[in-house]
Each structure stands twice: as C-alpha cells, then as structure tokens.
XYZ file of C-alpha atoms in Angstrom:
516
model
C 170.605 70.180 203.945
C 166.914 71.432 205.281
C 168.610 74.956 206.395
C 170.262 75.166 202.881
C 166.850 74.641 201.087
C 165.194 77.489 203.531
C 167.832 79.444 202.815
C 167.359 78.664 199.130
C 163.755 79.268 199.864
C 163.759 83.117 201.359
C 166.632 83.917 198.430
C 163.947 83.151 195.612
C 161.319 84.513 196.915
C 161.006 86.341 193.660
C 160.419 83.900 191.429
C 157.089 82.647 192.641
C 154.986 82.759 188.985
C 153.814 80.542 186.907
C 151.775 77.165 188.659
C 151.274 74.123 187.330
C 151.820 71.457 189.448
C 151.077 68.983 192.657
C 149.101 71.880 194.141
C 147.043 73.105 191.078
C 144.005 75.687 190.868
C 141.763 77.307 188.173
C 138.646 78.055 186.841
C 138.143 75.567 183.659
C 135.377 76.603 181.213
C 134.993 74.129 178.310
C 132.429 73.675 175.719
C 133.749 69.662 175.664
C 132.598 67.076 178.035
C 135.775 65.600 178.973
C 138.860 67.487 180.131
C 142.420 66.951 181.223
C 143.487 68.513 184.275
C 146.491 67.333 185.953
C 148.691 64.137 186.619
C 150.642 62.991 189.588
C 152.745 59.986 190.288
C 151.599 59.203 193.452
C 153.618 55.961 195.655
C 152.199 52.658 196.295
C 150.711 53.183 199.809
C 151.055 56.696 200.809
C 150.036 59.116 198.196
C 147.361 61.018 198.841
C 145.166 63.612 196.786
C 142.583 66.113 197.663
C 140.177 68.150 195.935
C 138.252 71.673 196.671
C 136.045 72.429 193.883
C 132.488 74.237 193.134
C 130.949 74.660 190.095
C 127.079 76.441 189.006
C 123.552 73.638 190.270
C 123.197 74.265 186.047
C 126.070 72.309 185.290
C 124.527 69.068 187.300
C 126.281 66.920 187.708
C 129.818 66.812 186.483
C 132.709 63.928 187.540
C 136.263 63.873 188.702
C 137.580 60.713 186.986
C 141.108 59.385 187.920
C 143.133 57.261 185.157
C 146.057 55.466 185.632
C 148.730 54.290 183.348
C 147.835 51.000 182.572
C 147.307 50.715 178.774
C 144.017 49.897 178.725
C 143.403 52.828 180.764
C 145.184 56.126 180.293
C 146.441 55.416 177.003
C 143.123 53.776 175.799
C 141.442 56.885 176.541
C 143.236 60.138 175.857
C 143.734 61.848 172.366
C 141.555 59.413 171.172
C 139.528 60.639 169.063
C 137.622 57.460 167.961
C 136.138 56.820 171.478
C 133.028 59.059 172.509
C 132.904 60.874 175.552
C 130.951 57.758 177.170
C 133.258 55.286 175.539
C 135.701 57.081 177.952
C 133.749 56.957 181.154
C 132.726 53.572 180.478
C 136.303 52.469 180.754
C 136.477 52.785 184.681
C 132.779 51.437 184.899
C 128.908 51.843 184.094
C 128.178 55.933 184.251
C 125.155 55.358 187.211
C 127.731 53.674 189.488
C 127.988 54.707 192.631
C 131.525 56.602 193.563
C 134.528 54.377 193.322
C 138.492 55.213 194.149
C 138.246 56.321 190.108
C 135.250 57.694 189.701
C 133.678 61.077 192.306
C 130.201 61.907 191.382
C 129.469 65.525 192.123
C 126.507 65.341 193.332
C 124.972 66.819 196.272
C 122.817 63.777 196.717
C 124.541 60.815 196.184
C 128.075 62.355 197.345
C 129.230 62.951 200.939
C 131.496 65.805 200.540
C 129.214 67.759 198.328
C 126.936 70.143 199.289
C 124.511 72.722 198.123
C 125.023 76.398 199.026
C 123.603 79.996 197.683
C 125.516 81.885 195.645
C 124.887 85.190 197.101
C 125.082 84.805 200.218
C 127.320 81.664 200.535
C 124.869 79.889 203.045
C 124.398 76.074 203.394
C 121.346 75.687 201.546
C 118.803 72.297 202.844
C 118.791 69.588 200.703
C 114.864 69.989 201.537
C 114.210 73.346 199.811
C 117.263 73.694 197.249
C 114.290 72.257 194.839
C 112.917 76.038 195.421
C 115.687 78.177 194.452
C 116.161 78.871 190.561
C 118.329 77.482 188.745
C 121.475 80.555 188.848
C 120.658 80.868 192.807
C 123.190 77.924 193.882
C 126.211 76.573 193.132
C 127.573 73.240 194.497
C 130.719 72.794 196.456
C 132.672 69.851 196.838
C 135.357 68.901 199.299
C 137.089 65.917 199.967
C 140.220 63.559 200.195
C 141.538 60.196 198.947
C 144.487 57.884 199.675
C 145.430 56.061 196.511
C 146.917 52.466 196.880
C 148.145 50.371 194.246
C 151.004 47.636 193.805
C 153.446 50.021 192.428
C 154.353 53.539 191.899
C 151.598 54.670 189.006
C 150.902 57.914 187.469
C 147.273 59.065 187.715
C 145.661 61.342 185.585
C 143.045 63.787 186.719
C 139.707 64.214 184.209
C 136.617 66.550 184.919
C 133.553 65.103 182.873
C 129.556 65.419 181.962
C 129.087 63.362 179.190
C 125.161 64.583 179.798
C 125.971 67.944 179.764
C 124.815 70.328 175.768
C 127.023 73.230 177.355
C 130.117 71.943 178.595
C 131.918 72.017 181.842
C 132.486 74.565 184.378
C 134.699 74.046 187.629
C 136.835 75.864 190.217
C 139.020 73.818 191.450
C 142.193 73.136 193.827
C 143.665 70.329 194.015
C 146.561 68.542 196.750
C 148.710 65.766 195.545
C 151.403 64.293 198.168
C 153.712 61.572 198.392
C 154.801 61.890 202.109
C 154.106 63.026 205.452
C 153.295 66.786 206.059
C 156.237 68.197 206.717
C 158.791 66.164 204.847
C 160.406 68.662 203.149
C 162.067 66.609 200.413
C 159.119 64.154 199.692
C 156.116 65.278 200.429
C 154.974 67.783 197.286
C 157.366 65.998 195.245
C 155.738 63.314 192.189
C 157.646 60.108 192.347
C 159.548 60.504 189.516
C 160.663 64.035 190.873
C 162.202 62.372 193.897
C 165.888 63.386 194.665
C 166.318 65.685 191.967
C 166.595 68.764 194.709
C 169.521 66.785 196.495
C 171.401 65.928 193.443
C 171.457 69.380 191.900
C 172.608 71.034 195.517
C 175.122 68.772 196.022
C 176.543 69.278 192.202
C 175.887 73.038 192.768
C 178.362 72.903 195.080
C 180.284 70.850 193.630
C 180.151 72.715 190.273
C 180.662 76.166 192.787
C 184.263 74.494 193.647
C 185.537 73.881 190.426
C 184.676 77.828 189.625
C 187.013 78.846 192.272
C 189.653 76.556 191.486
C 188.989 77.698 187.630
C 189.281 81.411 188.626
C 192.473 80.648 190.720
C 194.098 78.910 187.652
C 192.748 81.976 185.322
C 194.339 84.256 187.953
C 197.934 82.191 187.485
C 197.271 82.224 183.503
C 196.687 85.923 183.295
C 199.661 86.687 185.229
C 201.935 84.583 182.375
C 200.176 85.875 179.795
C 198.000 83.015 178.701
C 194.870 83.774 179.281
C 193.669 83.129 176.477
C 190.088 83.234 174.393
C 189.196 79.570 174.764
C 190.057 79.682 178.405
C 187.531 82.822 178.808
C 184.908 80.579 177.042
C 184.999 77.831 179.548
C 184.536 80.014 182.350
C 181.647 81.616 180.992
C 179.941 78.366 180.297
C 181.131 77.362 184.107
C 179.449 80.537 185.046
C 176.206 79.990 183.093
C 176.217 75.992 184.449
C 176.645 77.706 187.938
C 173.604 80.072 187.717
C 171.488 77.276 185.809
C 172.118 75.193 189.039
C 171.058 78.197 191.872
C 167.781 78.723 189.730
C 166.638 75.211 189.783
C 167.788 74.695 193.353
C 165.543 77.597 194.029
C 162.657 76.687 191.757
C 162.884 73.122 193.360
C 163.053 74.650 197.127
C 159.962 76.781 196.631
C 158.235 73.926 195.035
C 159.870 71.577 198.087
C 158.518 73.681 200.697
C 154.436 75.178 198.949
C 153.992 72.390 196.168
C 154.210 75.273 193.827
C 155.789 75.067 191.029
C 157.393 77.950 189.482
C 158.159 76.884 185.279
C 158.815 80.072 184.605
C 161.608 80.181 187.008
C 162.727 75.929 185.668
C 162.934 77.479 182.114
C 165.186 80.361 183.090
C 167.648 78.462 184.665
C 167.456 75.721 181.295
C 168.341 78.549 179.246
C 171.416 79.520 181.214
C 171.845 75.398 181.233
C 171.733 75.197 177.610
C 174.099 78.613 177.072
C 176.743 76.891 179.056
C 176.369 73.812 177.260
C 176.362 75.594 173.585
C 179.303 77.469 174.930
C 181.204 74.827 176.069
C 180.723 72.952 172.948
C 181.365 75.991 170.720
C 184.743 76.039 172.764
C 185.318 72.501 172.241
C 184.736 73.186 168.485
C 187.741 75.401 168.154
C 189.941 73.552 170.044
C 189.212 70.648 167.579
C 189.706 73.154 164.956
C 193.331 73.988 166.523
C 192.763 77.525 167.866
C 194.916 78.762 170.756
C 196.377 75.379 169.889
C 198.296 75.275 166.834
C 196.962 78.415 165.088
C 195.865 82.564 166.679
C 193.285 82.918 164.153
C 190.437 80.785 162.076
C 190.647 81.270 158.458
C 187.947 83.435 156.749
C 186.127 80.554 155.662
C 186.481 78.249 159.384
C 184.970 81.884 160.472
C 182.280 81.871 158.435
C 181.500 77.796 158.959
C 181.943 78.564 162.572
C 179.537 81.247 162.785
C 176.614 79.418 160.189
C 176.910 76.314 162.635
C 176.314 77.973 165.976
C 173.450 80.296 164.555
C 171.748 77.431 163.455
C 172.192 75.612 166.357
C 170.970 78.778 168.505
C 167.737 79.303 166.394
C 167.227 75.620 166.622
C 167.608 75.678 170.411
C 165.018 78.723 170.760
C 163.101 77.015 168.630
C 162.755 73.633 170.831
C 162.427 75.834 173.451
C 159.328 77.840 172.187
C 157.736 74.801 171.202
C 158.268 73.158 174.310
C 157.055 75.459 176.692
C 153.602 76.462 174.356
C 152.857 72.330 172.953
C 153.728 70.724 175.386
C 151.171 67.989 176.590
C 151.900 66.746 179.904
C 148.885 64.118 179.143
C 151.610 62.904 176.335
C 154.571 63.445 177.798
C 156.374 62.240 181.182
C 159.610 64.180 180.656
C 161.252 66.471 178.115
C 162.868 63.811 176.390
C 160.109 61.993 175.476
C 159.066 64.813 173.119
C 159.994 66.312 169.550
C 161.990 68.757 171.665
C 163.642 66.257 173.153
C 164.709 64.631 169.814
C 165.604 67.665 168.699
C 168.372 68.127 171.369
C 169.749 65.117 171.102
C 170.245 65.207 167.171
C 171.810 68.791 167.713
C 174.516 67.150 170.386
C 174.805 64.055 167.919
C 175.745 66.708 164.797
C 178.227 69.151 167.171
C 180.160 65.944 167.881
C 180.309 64.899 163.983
C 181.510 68.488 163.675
C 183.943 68.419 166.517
C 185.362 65.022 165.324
C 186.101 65.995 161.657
C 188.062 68.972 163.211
C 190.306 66.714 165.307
C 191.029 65.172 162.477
C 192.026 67.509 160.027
C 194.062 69.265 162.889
C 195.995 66.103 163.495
C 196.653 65.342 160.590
C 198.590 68.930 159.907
C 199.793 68.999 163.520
C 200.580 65.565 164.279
C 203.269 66.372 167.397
C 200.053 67.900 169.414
C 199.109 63.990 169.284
C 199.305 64.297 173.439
C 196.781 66.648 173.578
C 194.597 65.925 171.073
C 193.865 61.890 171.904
C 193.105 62.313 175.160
C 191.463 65.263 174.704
C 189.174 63.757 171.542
C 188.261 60.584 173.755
C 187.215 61.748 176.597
C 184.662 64.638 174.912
C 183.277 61.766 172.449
C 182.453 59.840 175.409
C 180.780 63.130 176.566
C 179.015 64.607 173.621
C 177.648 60.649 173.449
C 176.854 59.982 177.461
C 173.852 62.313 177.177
C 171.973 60.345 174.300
C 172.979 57.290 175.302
C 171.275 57.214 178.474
C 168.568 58.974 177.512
C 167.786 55.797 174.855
C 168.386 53.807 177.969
C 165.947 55.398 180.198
C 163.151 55.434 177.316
C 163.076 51.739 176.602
C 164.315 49.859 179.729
C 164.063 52.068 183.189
C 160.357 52.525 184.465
C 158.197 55.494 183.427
C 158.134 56.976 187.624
C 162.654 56.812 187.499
C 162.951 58.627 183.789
C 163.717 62.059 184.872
C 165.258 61.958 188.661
C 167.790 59.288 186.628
C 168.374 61.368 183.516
C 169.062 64.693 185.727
C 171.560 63.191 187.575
C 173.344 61.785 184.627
C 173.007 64.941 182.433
C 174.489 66.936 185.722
C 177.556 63.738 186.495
C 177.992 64.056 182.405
C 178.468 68.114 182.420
C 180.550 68.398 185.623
C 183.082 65.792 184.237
C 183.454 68.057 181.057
C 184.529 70.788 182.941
C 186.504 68.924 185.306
C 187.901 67.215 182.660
C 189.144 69.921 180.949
C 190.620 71.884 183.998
C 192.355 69.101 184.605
C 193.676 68.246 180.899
C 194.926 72.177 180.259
C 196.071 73.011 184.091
C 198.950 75.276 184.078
C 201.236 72.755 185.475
C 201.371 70.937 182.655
C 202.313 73.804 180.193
C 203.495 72.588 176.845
C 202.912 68.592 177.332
C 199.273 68.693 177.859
C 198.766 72.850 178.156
C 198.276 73.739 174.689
C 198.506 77.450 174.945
C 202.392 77.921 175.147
C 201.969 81.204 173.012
C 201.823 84.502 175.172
C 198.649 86.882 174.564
C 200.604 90.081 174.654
C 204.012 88.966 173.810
C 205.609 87.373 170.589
C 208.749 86.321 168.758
C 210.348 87.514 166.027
C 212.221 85.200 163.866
C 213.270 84.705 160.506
C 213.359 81.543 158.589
C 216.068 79.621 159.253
C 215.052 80.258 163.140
C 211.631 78.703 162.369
C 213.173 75.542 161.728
C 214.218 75.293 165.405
C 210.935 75.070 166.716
C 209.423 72.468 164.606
C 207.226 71.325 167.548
C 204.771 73.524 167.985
C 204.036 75.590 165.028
C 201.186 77.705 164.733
C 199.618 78.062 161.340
C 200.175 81.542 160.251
C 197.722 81.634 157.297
C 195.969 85.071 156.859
C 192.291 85.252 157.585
C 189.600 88.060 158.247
C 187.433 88.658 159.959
C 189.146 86.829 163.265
C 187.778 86.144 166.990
C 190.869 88.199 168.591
C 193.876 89.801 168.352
C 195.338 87.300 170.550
C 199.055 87.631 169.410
C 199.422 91.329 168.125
C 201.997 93.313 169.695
C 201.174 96.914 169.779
C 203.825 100.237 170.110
C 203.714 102.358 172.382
C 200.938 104.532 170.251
C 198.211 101.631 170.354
C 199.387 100.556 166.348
C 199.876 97.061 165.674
C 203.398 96.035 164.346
C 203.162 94.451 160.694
C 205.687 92.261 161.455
C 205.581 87.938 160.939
C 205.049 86.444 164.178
C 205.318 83.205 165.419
C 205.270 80.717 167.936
C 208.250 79.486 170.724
C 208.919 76.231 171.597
C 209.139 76.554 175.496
C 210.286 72.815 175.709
C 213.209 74.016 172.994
C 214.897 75.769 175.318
C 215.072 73.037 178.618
C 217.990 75.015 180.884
C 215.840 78.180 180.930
C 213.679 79.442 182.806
C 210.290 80.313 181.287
C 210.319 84.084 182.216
C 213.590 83.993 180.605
C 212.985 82.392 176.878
C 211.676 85.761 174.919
C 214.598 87.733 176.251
C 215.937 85.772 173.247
C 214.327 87.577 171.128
C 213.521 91.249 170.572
C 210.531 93.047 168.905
C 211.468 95.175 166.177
C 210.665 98.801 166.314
C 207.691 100.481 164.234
C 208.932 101.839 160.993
C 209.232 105.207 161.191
C-alpha cells in the first residue's frame, strides 16, 4: 500500500496548488482584533501542533488562542457577534494570565520561544537595548511547539488576537498539526476525522478499475451482436468519470499523506468528475425508467424536452452548489460538506431524481407490464440507492461523533456508488439476454413485419410513437447510399423463436429495398 501511495505521489506531482490545511502559512493583515485561522482534530494523547510566526514590535503584543469544541467554548465564541473581542478572550481565562495550553502570549518578555530581532539585518537583538531601537527597526519572532491532550478526540480551533490593539493584527505564520509519528505515512498529517479515507478510496479505485474492464469486455461482446446500445455507452462514461474522480483524490490525498499539503484545487477536480458520473448515471437510470432501449428507440418530443429541462436544471444547480461551496465556505462553521447549504442542496437534488425516476417506472409498467422482470428488480435496488446516500448522511449528522462524519460518509457514498454500477452490470449482462437483458433489439439491424406478424411478438413491443428531436438513430437501417429506409420497424421477440439460434432469427425476415 505505501509503494502505491509513492507511486501515487510522483504521478501527481502536478497538482500541488492551492493550501489550506494541517500545514498552513500566510501573511494575515486584519483591521479586527480577533481572527480565525485554522482548525485541526487533533487525537487524545498524541497530537501535536507547532507554530513559526513573526509579526512588526508595533503590533505588541498579539495572542495565539486555541478553542475547542466544547459548547461553551468554540461555539460560544465564533460568529458571535454579541460578545466583544474581550468577551472572547475572557472565555479561556483573565487576558494578563500567564501562557496556558490555550492561550500563547507573544511576547518577547514573558514568552520563551519569542524573541526580538532587527528587521534589516535579521540579528538577535538584547532584550537589554531593544528599548533603543525605533519602533519599525524590529520585528518579533516566535517559535515553538505543543502536545495537546484531552479525554477524547476534539477539534481545536486556531485564533490570532489583540484585543488592545486600534490597528489590527499583523502575522506571518506557519503552522504544523500532526496526529502520529513522523513518518507514518497514513496518520501522521491526517485530522482525525480524515483518517482512512486514503485506504478506502485506493482500495475502491481498484475495485471500481475492475469492474471497467469487465464493463469494456461485456461492451466488446455487445458491440459484436449489435447491442451496444446508447444507455450502455452512458454507464461507461459515468464508470469512466467515477474512475478518474477516484485517481484524483487518491492523488490529492497521497500528496497531502506524504507534505501535509493539501491540494483543494486538485479535491474539487476530481468531485466534479465524481458528480458527472453520478448525474450521468442517474440521467441513464432516468431513461431506463422511462423505457428507452427497453420497450421504446426513441423519447417522445415532449419526454425530450422534460428530459432535457430536468438535467439542465439539475446541472446549473450542481455548479451552483459547487461555486458556493468552494467561495462561502466557513470551515469555522462547517466540519464536512454535508453539514452545509451545499450539502442540502445535493441531497434534495438526489431526493427529486428518484421521485422522477420512480414516476417513470411506473408509467412504463403500467404500458409494458411483461418487462415486470426487469423492471422490479431493477426499481428496488436503485430506490435503495438513490436513498442510501441521504439516509446516512441524516445518520451521521445527528448520532455518529463530529471527528467520524466524513471518513464514515466517504466510505458509504463510495460502497453506495460501486454497488450501482455493479448492480447494473450484473442485472443487464449479456448472458441473460431477453429475461433480464432488456436490449433484445439490434442497433444496426431491424425487422420488417406487417400487422398480423406483430401479433406474434406480443412480448416485447417497442412503442413506435413518432417523436423529434430524438437521442439516436438507434434502429434506422440505412441503403447502401447512407439514406434511411422509411419503412415501419419493429421489434423481435428472440424468446419467440426457442429452436433457433440467435444469429439465425432475422434471416426470417428481409429488409425491403429503397424505392426507386
């Protein structure tokens, strides 16, 4: 597993960008007194965090306060905008106290750690004479290290403060946050609620990586019996996408595994190929439901147009989410995507595609009845799955811990979108061609047959109402110029004909040549 992340490591090189994590640096200039900066979820016993900061003698003396998330801390505190800037401080303790594990005085005085240097030359300056220099000659630089101990797994939030100051606050800073040994390449830069997610998504990156090959065999075997068809196409691509979305994060989490940097830029690429597989997969879904490649070749002009207003919403809404995710976020807020309006958002969007998908199913049943074996199964299984997602989600908000949210909800969302696919591979394999296979029609070849024919394939009808525009031209037979044939088409029965063999059943029937 450690040569797989390296290798994952030296691959994605590239996408080193945007930082904003358990190592974290800047330059904050603020004309408030009290300041977010970061948050961690540091362990019980072996979390440790360590600071490297300097900041202009003017700005005497500013304060690293720590926060945890007990609620008459954390919550107390921030984006409250009824408590004064020494209300704040005064939660952890009187504002002359000496340092504590939650409160670090910068002061070059009363601080070990912190010390006075000049600023143009970068030499130690005596605590004996730095009452000599001018005020813009020194700076003061701070260094130091804490282990933080508590009786459980706590997140702790990071605050730079001068409640004394008329001109705000002005800090360089780095800062180290660890959870394990140096070294341990799956636990050490890794917040406690991040714990594991690398693992699971390699192991259902391959996993996801084997059901692509078996996909592309069975698309192989499909093509070569003409039915290969549209909705077919559709679930590879959103395999495809769901495979990508999986190598991005596995990079972005291997970087961030082996520096402590993390890369969102690179996280919110590989959600976007996440969430085109997903929409995808459930546009595909949504036209089974409706009966395409199933009991009819084409959507009427109307299902088109539905069809099309649907997903555009849903896209836009998506972006959307997206947008204001990555620009409003508030990490002081919020512990995990789900906890936020985004979040909501998502979940109300899978919520509606399955209200969508289940009207469908019904409508087509209740014209198609005999396509009963593909359509129960087939509607059970995906309500469990368009309802998995939100369900555990509610779950994890309101009875799992605040440090287990996300690690559990990733590997649920992945188990939850790998059973989909598998699901489905498994539910239209080509073995099981016309009893659970729904696509029985041929994409490039097609029966002729007049009426009183029709009635001997009462099985599997398709619907042959007229509709523009379509999706394909899925079952239009061309001459030998290119031109289509304007002749009725429908579908065969394969299971009609039960001493034939399959290659055999359209030499029943011949294609009528073009009028000349």
């Amino acid at each position: 597993m450690r040569v797989l992340t390296v290798i994952s490591l030296l691959f994605c090189g590239c996408f080193i960008g945007i930082t904003n994590s358990k190592y974290v640096s800047g330059h904050l200039k603020s004309a408030e007194n009290w300041v977010f900066l970061t948050r961690f979820c540091f362990l019980s016993e072996i979390g440790k965090i360590r600071f490297k900061l300097s900041y202009p003698q003017t700005y005497e003396v500013q304060n690293i306060l720590m926060y945890f998330d007990s609620p008459g801390q954390w919550e107390a505190v921030y984006k409250n905008d009824s408590k004064s800037c020494w209300q704040k401080y005064t939660t952890l303790g009187e504002y002359d106290l000496d340092v504590t594990d939650q409160i670090y005085r910068l002061d070059k005085f009363n601080f070990r750690g912190c010390n006075l240097y000049n600023t143009t030359t970068d030499q130690l300056i005596p605590s004996e004479v730095d009452t000599l220099l001018t005020s813009t000659g020194a700076e003061v630089k701070c260094e130091f290290r804490r282990s933080l101990t508590s009786n459980r797994a706590r997140w702790w939030y990071v605050v730079l403060e001068n409640c004394r100051s008329l001109k705000g606050l002005n800090l360089k800073y780095e800062i180290w946050m660890t959870n394990g040994e140096p070294g341990d390449l799956f636990f050490e830069h890794f917040s406690a609620d991040e714990f594991y997610i690398l693992q699971v998504d390699m192991a259902f990156l391959f996993a996801h990586l084997f059901l692509l090959g078996l996909s592309l065999y069975f698309s192989y075997v499909l093509a070569d019996r003409q039915l290969f068809h549209t909705t077919y196409k559709m679930y590879l691509a959103a395999l495809s996408c769901e495979v990508f979305s999986l190598i991005i994060m596995c990079c972005a989490y291997g970087v961030y595994a082996q520096s402590g940097v993390e890369n969102r830029a690179a996280k919110y690429i590989g959600r976007v190929f996440e969430s085109g597989g997903v929409l995808t997969f459930e546009l595909m879904l949504i036209l089974l439901a409706k009966g395409y490649t199933v009991t009819r070749g084409r959507l009427s002009q109307s299902g088109t147009i539905k069809v099309t207003v649907f997903m555009t919403a849903y896209i836009i809404i998506y972006v959307v989410l997206f947008i204001y995710e990555a620009f409003f976020f508030d990490p002081g807020l919020v512990l995990y995507t789900y906890e936020s309006v985004p979040g909501y958002g998502l979940i109300v969007l899978r919520i509606l595609a399955w209200i969508w998908f289940t009207v469908s199913v019904f409508f087509t049943l209740k014209h198609y009845q005999e396509k009963g074996k593909f359509y129960f199964p087939f509607y059970i299984f995906y309500t469990i799955w368009f309802w998995a997602g939100p369900i555990i989600i509610l779950v994890a908000m309101t009875q799992m811990k605040p440090w287990v949210r996300e690690k559990v909800v990733n590997g649920v969302e992945n188990c939850v979108i790998f059973c989909g696919y598998l699901f489905f591979i498994i539910l239209t394999r080509p073995s099981a061609a016309n009893n659970n296979f729904p696509f029985h029609v041929r994409t490039a070849q097609i029966a002729i047959v007049n009426d009183q024919a029709l009635a001997d394939f009462p099985s599997n009808p398709y619907s042959d109402a007229p509709s523009r525009p379509n999706f394909t031209d899925l079952f239009v037979v061309s001459d030998n110029g290119g031109n289509p044939i304007p002749q009725r088409t429908a579908a065969v029965n394969i299971d009609a004909f039960p001493h034939e063999k399959e290659s055999d059943i359209f030499d029943h029937f011949t294609v009528a040549p073009p009028a000349s």
